[in-house]
Amino acid sequence: AIILHPLGERRLAVLPGFTGLAQVSGATSLSTAEKFALDYHYIRSRRLFSDFAILAATVRTLFVGEQRNEPLLQRVRREHPEFFVDEC
């Protein structure tokens, strides 16, 4: 049997979509911890407005390319340090 961390269980409880916060915040330039933390941040602060903002960012990414969202990544690091314990 596979035992998941409670944070992982919560992440898997959300249905996947065609885009996401991690995909529009740097995707390929993000570490696994950053992607996981962004997913968890999205789950904890899910709002309809957030979904529209992610959709708009997806369209922007299609036209201007992938860019790291450093301000958001810094905020997520402050709010969810438990994802970054091995990066010190």
PDB file of C-alpha atoms in Angstrom:
ATOM      1  CA  ALA A   1       0.000   0.000   0.000  1.00  0.00           C
ATOM      2  CA  ILE A   2       1.168   3.485  -0.804  1.00  0.00           C
ATOM      3  CA  ILE A   3       0.943   5.971   2.041  1.00  0.00           C
ATOM      4  CA  LEU A   4       0.647   9.603   0.978  1.00  0.00           C
ATOM      5  CA  HIS A   5       1.507  12.649   3.000  1.00  0.00           C
ATOM      6  CA  PRO A   6      -1.727  14.515   3.928  1.00  0.00           C
ATOM      7  CA  LEU A   7      -0.686  17.377   1.622  1.00  0.00           C
ATOM      8  CA  GLY A   8      -0.338  14.929  -1.251  1.00  0.00           C
ATOM      9  CA  GLU A   9      -3.769  13.464  -0.570  1.00  0.00           C
ATOM     10  CA  ARG A  10      -5.316  16.917  -0.709  1.00  0.00           C
ATOM     11  CA  ARG A  11      -3.533  17.679  -3.976  1.00  0.00           C
ATOM     12  CA  LEU A  12      -4.825  14.478  -5.573  1.00  0.00           C
ATOM     13  CA  ALA A  13      -8.397  15.272  -4.466  1.00  0.00           C
ATOM     14  CA  VAL A  14      -8.605  18.147  -6.979  1.00  0.00           C
ATOM     15  CA  LEU A  15      -9.542  17.222 -10.527  1.00  0.00           C
ATOM     16  CA  PRO A  16      -6.901  18.192 -13.092  1.00  0.00           C
ATOM     17  CA  GLY A  17      -7.618  20.817 -15.699  1.00  0.00           C
ATOM     18  CA  PHE A  18      -5.966  21.816 -18.944  1.00  0.00           C
ATOM     19  CA  THR A  19      -3.898  24.529 -17.246  1.00  0.00           C
ATOM     20  CA  GLY A  20      -2.867  25.443 -13.743  1.00  0.00           C
ATOM     21  CA  LEU A  21      -1.078  27.896 -11.516  1.00  0.00           C
ATOM     22  CA  ALA A  22       2.244  26.069 -11.821  1.00  0.00           C
ATOM     23  CA  GLN A  23       1.967  25.948 -15.625  1.00  0.00           C
ATOM     24  CA  VAL A  24       1.515  29.725 -15.897  1.00  0.00           C
ATOM     25  CA  SER A  25       4.093  30.540 -13.206  1.00  0.00           C
ATOM     26  CA  GLY A  26       7.161  29.086 -14.845  1.00  0.00           C
ATOM     27  CA  ALA A  27       6.324  25.430 -15.636  1.00  0.00           C
ATOM     28  CA  THR A  28       9.595  23.968 -16.926  1.00  0.00           C
ATOM     29  CA  SER A  29      11.799  26.308 -14.881  1.00  0.00           C
ATOM     30  CA  LEU A  30      10.169  25.311 -11.576  1.00  0.00           C
ATOM     31  CA  SER A  31      11.485  22.742  -9.161  1.00  0.00           C
ATOM     32  CA  THR A  32       9.226  19.898  -8.082  1.00  0.00           C
ATOM     33  CA  ALA A  33       8.856  21.573  -4.673  1.00  0.00           C
ATOM     34  CA  GLU A  34       7.790  24.850  -6.319  1.00  0.00           C
ATOM     35  CA  LYS A  35       5.198  23.073  -8.484  1.00  0.00           C
ATOM     36  CA  PHE A  36       3.837  21.172  -5.496  1.00  0.00           C
ATOM     37  CA  ALA A  37       3.696  24.343  -3.384  1.00  0.00           C
ATOM     38  CA  LEU A  38       1.901  26.269  -6.148  1.00  0.00           C
ATOM     39  CA  ASP A  39      -0.638  23.465  -6.510  1.00  0.00           C
ATOM     40  CA  TYR A  40      -1.215  23.450  -2.757  1.00  0.00           C
ATOM     41  CA  HIS A  41      -1.481  27.258  -2.710  1.00  0.00           C
ATOM     42  CA  TYR A  42      -4.122  27.059  -5.440  1.00  0.00           C
ATOM     43  CA  ILE A  43      -6.089  24.405  -3.553  1.00  0.00           C
ATOM     44  CA  ARG A  44      -6.072  26.433  -0.329  1.00  0.00           C
ATOM     45  CA  SER A  45      -7.077  29.712  -1.988  1.00  0.00           C
ATOM     46  CA  ARG A  46      -9.373  28.506  -4.769  1.00  0.00           C
ATOM     47  CA  ARG A  47     -11.717  31.192  -6.048  1.00  0.00           C
ATOM     48  CA  LEU A  48     -13.566  31.688  -9.316  1.00  0.00           C
ATOM     49  CA  PHE A  49     -11.544  34.863  -9.904  1.00  0.00           C
ATOM     50  CA  SER A  50      -8.330  32.831  -9.534  1.00  0.00           C
ATOM     51  CA  ASP A  51      -9.504  30.442 -12.234  1.00  0.00           C
ATOM     52  CA  PHE A  52     -10.153  33.353 -14.609  1.00  0.00           C
ATOM     53  CA  ALA A  53      -6.758  34.858 -13.781  1.00  0.00           C
ATOM     54  CA  ILE A  54      -5.060  31.518 -14.549  1.00  0.00           C
ATOM     55  CA  LEU A  55      -6.990  31.264 -17.813  1.00  0.00           C
ATOM     56  CA  ALA A  56      -5.898  34.802 -18.793  1.00  0.00           C
ATOM     57  CA  ALA A  57      -2.301  33.961 -17.852  1.00  0.00           C
ATOM     58  CA  THR A  58      -2.537  30.840 -20.030  1.00  0.00           C
ATOM     59  CA  VAL A  59      -3.506  32.960 -23.041  1.00  0.00           C
ATOM     60  CA  ARG A  60      -0.651  35.391 -22.249  1.00  0.00           C
ATOM     61  CA  THR A  61       1.795  32.479 -22.023  1.00  0.00           C
ATOM     62  CA  LEU A  62       0.717  31.260 -25.459  1.00  0.00           C
ATOM     63  CA  PHE A  63       1.653  34.629 -26.970  1.00  0.00           C
ATOM     64  CA  VAL A  64       4.701  35.780 -24.962  1.00  0.00           C
ATOM     65  CA  GLY A  65       6.098  32.480 -23.741  1.00  0.00           C
ATOM     66  CA  GLU A  66       6.843  31.020 -20.361  1.00  0.00           C
ATOM     67  CA  GLN A  67       8.003  33.326 -17.561  1.00  0.00           C
ATOM     68  CA  ARG A  68       8.717  32.637 -13.881  1.00  0.00           C
ATOM     69  CA  ASN A  69       6.363  34.505 -11.581  1.00  0.00           C
ATOM     70  CA  GLU A  70       8.965  35.416  -8.943  1.00  0.00           C
ATOM     71  CA  PRO A  71       6.668  37.545  -6.726  1.00  0.00           C
ATOM     72  CA  LEU A  72       4.175  34.670  -6.463  1.00  0.00           C
ATOM     73  CA  LEU A  73       6.946  32.122  -5.896  1.00  0.00           C
ATOM     74  CA  GLN A  74       8.397  34.240  -3.067  1.00  0.00           C
ATOM     75  CA  ARG A  75       4.956  34.533  -1.464  1.00  0.00           C
ATOM     76  CA  VAL A  76       4.374  30.783  -1.736  1.00  0.00           C
ATOM     77  CA  ARG A  77       7.801  30.117  -0.174  1.00  0.00           C
ATOM     78  CA  ARG A  78       6.854  32.340   2.788  1.00  0.00           C
ATOM     79  CA  GLU A  79       3.357  30.865   3.197  1.00  0.00           C
ATOM     80  CA  HIS A  80       4.307  27.203   2.680  1.00  0.00           C
ATOM     81  CA  PRO A  81       7.894  26.687   3.897  1.00  0.00           C
ATOM     82  CA  GLU A  82       7.140  23.011   4.586  1.00  0.00           C
ATOM     83  CA  PHE A  83       7.681  22.278   0.875  1.00  0.00           C
ATOM     84  CA  PHE A  84      11.197  23.701   0.859  1.00  0.00           C
ATOM     85  CA  VAL A  85      12.882  22.098   3.878  1.00  0.00           C
ATOM     86  CA  ASP A  86      15.381  20.174   1.723  1.00  0.00           C
ATOM     87  CA  GLU A  87      16.473  23.232  -0.270  1.00  0.00           C
ATOM     88  CA  CYS A  88      18.313  25.053   2.541  1.00  0.00           C
TER      89      CYS A  88
END
